[in-house]
């Protein structure tokens, strides 16, 4: 089994099929929009696309980790809002940005740990457990600044520091590409590695495939489940900071519905909500498809309503396609 | 009587890459039980799926009650009277017996369902079969054996004339099997044709009239059961002579490796004491529900213990969860491979490595793919797992090969105690022998082997010493060499006197 060509080996990786289908779809969609409006191909648009895609990639990673264990995290959007509101509020009060974002991180991690314990230890249905932390998180985001959005962060930390923060997370570029993209891509690489090459990653897949077998094989279910929710919390935290930097202030409604965008990005890329299957490369494809669609529909002048409608259809088509492809594969292997 | 009701000739069915059925012939007469035999992957299920319309054949002729069917649809097959009683029961656990029996063809009154009528009808069918089940009971609360009978009753309620039973006895106790056989005999006497698929060859003699044997998708032969010996049947199935069904190796009994003292865990594990020495396999016999599986689970730390001490190599160890057990060299290959043993959506590689990640990972927890490849290749070779490569989803393997993966994942470790819970259930003769050889290999290496099995000949053939359990207690211990099935069975049915039981129960409280 070692004499296979690298390409064959790559294709043999589970979930690669769905990911590659996603990328193929991405190319088709992108070219199709480009043919209607050539501005889609402009370098400016590509840069914007990469930046706006980054947020979806991060929440896609967050949700994928949880989905692969067969659970779901509905509190992602609320953690995004908490992150944005807590860090912005602290900065408007003049707190050092490093301290501000650290406090925001800790708060998100607390939500992650609570999710992990409720689901992993107390066996609450993940839908219910994270539904409750979703409301709690959003409530906290509202309460942080007395039910108001914050003022501009520059009012507290000064224009120079404020600009530096905003540039670091959103407006600045490195090597010609927006920092946001670099942040997302670095996190993607780290979490890709963690999921595909490490012990923890294997445990995550095992839990999603068969939690009883995993337990009997010596997997610590509580710890591993909690880890997935912590990954989700960290990604949500970063997205919150990106949104805060983009607006230059904290918005209580930040990250609304993001948990569902995360599900969509994952599912388009072949991550099964039933657990056990999917790779982050697929999530990358899913996030890219999603953003390319939104961007392309924007560029050809489609209205928001149409955009939502098309995206809704794409999710179903992607999953149906996956089922059709997989059932074809299945019958090949079927034995009597 | 005894006219041919099913006649299949030269049936072919090809799946991409696999010739599942290659010119197979099959015949079933009314009022007979036809055993369909073959190793896992021989094509038995595929053939039966053709008969029940789930698969359409590529070639060949299929006649049911003398009528040729071109593309048989599942619904059509049902209408003609073909019914499958599945190995994994297809029941809605939360619905009542009557509701299950009439699922999809509910009897309606003017406005709502006519429950009374359905229950009455269900009761009539159940009574007719002399099955003592209340139609109002929830199916999920019935024992598996009763669920199976409900499924048979359901089939009869849709006027089935051809019943296909796939491994019907695999999870029944001896008494329940007797009950099932009674029903089968009754159906037979009513002129129904029954196809009986089973790996338990010993039980065939009680009910089977004829056998059809398949191997690797091909038809081998059909015979009257009375005309052949078990050895002939097996050699037809396997395609080679199996010299010994139960290969045994003799080893010098060494020092004590494993000891369990005063283990208590719930009702089914009461005051268990035993030890296992190097160079021996200790069998655990008993009826279904005797507490053997519960004992293994308590030892391995899956279920909580009330009390009990466990020693490995005279060293006391604390096992609170499976991780503790594994760390101390005690491993368990569980009973139900689909539920507890295997991550079916994951590749063979992932399954084999799962409990061994501490071995194949570096200090940072990163998987070393070279070490992993080596581990997997060794396991595949040692256990003769039949697969093109280790990236195949374990769920796509045949039962025997799945079982080898479940067992194989524990062999990469330097374990001291290996617990096998029903390791040969539902797998074919060839794979069984390979599992036995493996246990013998462990025995030779001085590893304590604990072997739970409900198949008497197997325990007697492989284990050196047999511990018999009944009702959560150990009721006896015998040497395999000089015991009889009767002796074991007597021990396995030594229930405590109910009065004493009740008293001691009170005292404990």
Short mmCIF file of N, CA and C in Angstrom, two decimals, chain B residues 298-358:
data_model
loop_
_atom_site.label_atom_id
_atom_site.label_comp_id
_atom_site.label_asym_id
_atom_site.label_seq_id
_atom_site.Cartn_x
_atom_site.Cartn_y
_atom_site.Cartn_z
N UNK B 298 -17.94 -4.38 33.77
CA UNK B 298 -17.55 -3.85 35.08
C UNK B 298 -16.04 -3.92 35.26
N UNK B 299 -15.44 -5.04 34.83
CA UNK B 299 -13.99 -5.17 34.95
C UNK B 299 -13.30 -4.06 34.15
N UNK B 300 -13.78 -3.85 32.94
CA UNK B 300 -13.13 -2.92 32.03
C UNK B 300 -13.42 -1.46 32.38
N UNK B 301 -14.31 -1.25 33.34
CA UNK B 301 -14.57 0.13 33.78
C UNK B 301 -15.59 0.87 32.95
N UNK B 302 -16.38 0.14 32.15
CA UNK B 302 -17.42 0.81 31.37
C UNK B 302 -18.58 1.14 32.29
N UNK B 303 -18.98 0.15 33.10
CA UNK B 303 -20.05 0.37 34.06
C UNK B 303 -19.42 0.50 35.45
N UNK B 304 -20.05 1.27 36.32
CA UNK B 304 -19.45 1.47 37.65
C UNK B 304 -19.52 0.21 38.52
N UNK B 305 -18.49 0.03 39.36
CA UNK B 305 -18.47 -1.11 40.28
C UNK B 305 -18.94 -0.64 41.65
N UNK B 306 -19.60 -1.56 42.37
CA UNK B 306 -19.94 -1.24 43.76
C UNK B 306 -18.77 -1.60 44.66
N UNK B 307 -18.17 -2.74 44.36
CA UNK B 307 -17.00 -3.14 45.13
C UNK B 307 -16.20 -4.10 44.27
N UNK B 308 -15.02 -4.44 44.75
CA UNK B 308 -14.23 -5.41 44.01
C UNK B 308 -12.80 -4.97 43.84
N UNK B 309 -11.90 -5.97 43.84
CA UNK B 309 -10.49 -5.68 43.63
C UNK B 309 -10.01 -6.43 42.41
N UNK B 310 -9.14 -5.78 41.66
CA UNK B 310 -8.62 -6.41 40.45
C UNK B 310 -7.10 -6.40 40.52
N UNK B 311 -6.51 -7.57 40.27
CA UNK B 311 -5.05 -7.68 40.32
C UNK B 311 -4.53 -8.14 38.97
N UNK B 312 -3.47 -7.48 38.50
CA UNK B 312 -2.77 -7.94 37.31
C UNK B 312 -1.33 -8.22 37.73
N UNK B 313 -0.87 -9.43 37.51
CA UNK B 313 0.47 -9.83 37.94
C UNK B 313 0.68 -9.52 39.43
N UNK B 314 -0.31 -9.86 40.23
CA UNK B 314 -0.25 -9.66 41.68
C UNK B 314 -0.17 -8.20 42.11
N UNK B 315 -0.42 -7.30 41.17
CA UNK B 315 -0.40 -5.89 41.51
C UNK B 315 -1.84 -5.39 41.48
N UNK B 316 -2.26 -4.76 42.56
CA UNK B 316 -3.64 -4.28 42.59
C UNK B 316 -3.79 -3.05 41.69
N UNK B 317 -4.82 -3.05 40.85
CA UNK B 317 -5.00 -1.88 39.99
C UNK B 317 -6.40 -1.30 40.19
N UNK B 318 -6.47 0.00 39.98
CA UNK B 318 -7.75 0.71 40.08
C UNK B 318 -8.28 0.94 38.68
N UNK B 319 -9.47 0.45 38.40
CA UNK B 319 -10.06 0.71 37.09
C UNK B 319 -11.36 1.47 37.29
N UNK B 320 -11.35 2.74 36.90
CA UNK B 320 -12.56 3.54 37.03
C UNK B 320 -13.20 3.77 35.67
N UNK B 321 -12.38 3.72 34.62
CA UNK B 321 -12.89 3.92 33.27
C UNK B 321 -12.01 3.11 32.32
N UNK B 322 -12.45 2.90 31.08
CA UNK B 322 -11.66 2.08 30.17
C UNK B 322 -10.21 2.53 30.03
N UNK B 323 -9.98 3.83 30.13
CA UNK B 323 -8.61 4.33 30.00
C UNK B 323 -7.70 3.68 31.05
N UNK B 324 -8.21 3.58 32.30
CA UNK B 324 -7.42 2.96 33.37
C UNK B 324 -7.11 1.51 33.03
N UNK B 325 -8.14 0.81 32.53
CA UNK B 325 -7.96 -0.60 32.21
C UNK B 325 -6.88 -0.77 31.14
N UNK B 326 -6.99 0.01 30.08
CA UNK B 326 -6.06 -0.11 28.97
C UNK B 326 -4.64 0.20 29.44
N UNK B 327 -4.51 1.23 30.25
CA UNK B 327 -3.20 1.63 30.74
C UNK B 327 -2.57 0.50 31.56
N UNK B 328 -3.40 -0.28 32.24
CA UNK B 328 -2.89 -1.37 33.05
C UNK B 328 -2.85 -2.70 32.31
N UNK B 329 -3.06 -2.65 31.02
CA UNK B 329 -2.90 -3.87 30.23
C UNK B 329 -4.10 -4.79 30.21
N UNK B 330 -5.27 -4.25 30.56
CA UNK B 330 -6.49 -5.06 30.47
C UNK B 330 -7.33 -4.52 29.32
N UNK B 331 -7.63 -5.36 28.33
CA UNK B 331 -8.40 -4.85 27.20
C UNK B 331 -9.62 -5.73 26.94
N UNK B 332 -10.62 -5.14 26.28
CA UNK B 332 -11.88 -5.83 26.04
C UNK B 332 -12.31 -5.69 24.58
N UNK B 333 -12.54 -6.83 23.93
CA UNK B 333 -13.18 -6.82 22.62
C UNK B 333 -14.65 -7.09 22.86
N UNK B 334 -15.50 -6.05 22.73
CA UNK B 334 -16.87 -6.16 23.22
C UNK B 334 -17.77 -7.04 22.35
N UNK B 335 -18.93 -7.32 22.93
CA UNK B 335 -19.87 -8.27 22.33
C UNK B 335 -20.49 -7.77 21.04
N UNK B 336 -21.06 -6.57 21.09
CA UNK B 336 -21.83 -6.08 19.97
C UNK B 336 -20.94 -5.19 19.11
N UNK B 337 -20.43 -5.75 18.02
CA UNK B 337 -19.40 -4.99 17.30
C UNK B 337 -19.94 -3.74 16.66
N UNK B 338 -21.19 -3.77 16.19
CA UNK B 338 -21.75 -2.59 15.55
C UNK B 338 -21.96 -1.48 16.57
N UNK B 339 -22.37 -1.88 17.78
CA UNK B 339 -22.71 -0.86 18.77
C UNK B 339 -21.48 -0.41 19.56
N UNK B 340 -20.66 -1.35 20.00
CA UNK B 340 -19.58 -1.01 20.92
C UNK B 340 -18.18 -1.18 20.35
N UNK B 341 -18.08 -1.92 19.25
CA UNK B 341 -16.74 -2.30 18.83
C UNK B 341 -16.13 -1.45 17.74
N UNK B 342 -16.97 -0.97 16.85
CA UNK B 342 -16.42 -0.45 15.61
C UNK B 342 -16.96 0.94 15.31
N UNK B 343 -16.08 1.81 14.81
CA UNK B 343 -16.56 3.07 14.25
C UNK B 343 -16.77 2.80 12.76
N UNK B 344 -18.00 2.44 12.39
CA UNK B 344 -18.21 1.93 11.03
C UNK B 344 -17.97 2.99 9.95
N UNK B 345 -18.10 4.25 10.31
CA UNK B 345 -17.90 5.28 9.29
C UNK B 345 -16.42 5.55 9.06
N UNK B 346 -15.59 5.04 9.93
CA UNK B 346 -14.16 5.33 9.81
C UNK B 346 -13.43 4.17 9.14
N UNK B 347 -12.24 4.50 8.62
CA UNK B 347 -11.47 3.51 7.89
C UNK B 347 -10.94 2.44 8.84
N UNK B 348 -10.49 1.35 8.24
CA UNK B 348 -9.87 0.29 9.03
C UNK B 348 -8.69 0.88 9.80
N UNK B 349 -7.92 1.72 9.11
CA UNK B 349 -6.75 2.34 9.74
C UNK B 349 -7.15 3.09 11.02
N UNK B 350 -8.15 3.95 10.90
CA UNK B 350 -8.54 4.73 12.08
C UNK B 350 -9.02 3.83 13.21
N UNK B 351 -9.73 2.77 12.85
CA UNK B 351 -10.22 1.86 13.89
C UNK B 351 -9.09 1.12 14.57
N UNK B 352 -8.15 0.65 13.76
CA UNK B 352 -7.05 -0.12 14.34
C UNK B 352 -6.18 0.75 15.24
N UNK B 353 -6.03 2.01 14.86
CA UNK B 353 -5.13 2.88 15.63
C UNK B 353 -5.79 3.50 16.85
N UNK B 354 -7.13 3.55 16.83
CA UNK B 354 -7.83 4.34 17.86
C UNK B 354 -7.34 4.09 19.29
N UNK B 355 -7.28 2.83 19.75
CA UNK B 355 -6.82 2.67 21.14
C UNK B 355 -5.30 2.71 21.27
N UNK B 356 -4.61 2.78 20.14
CA UNK B 356 -3.15 2.70 20.18
C UNK B 356 -2.48 4.02 19.85
N UNK B 357 -3.26 5.11 19.95
CA UNK B 357 -2.70 6.40 19.56
C UNK B 357 -1.52 6.78 20.46
N UNK B 358 -1.54 6.27 21.69
CA UNK B 358 -0.40 6.58 22.56
C UNK B 358 0.88 5.95 22.01
#
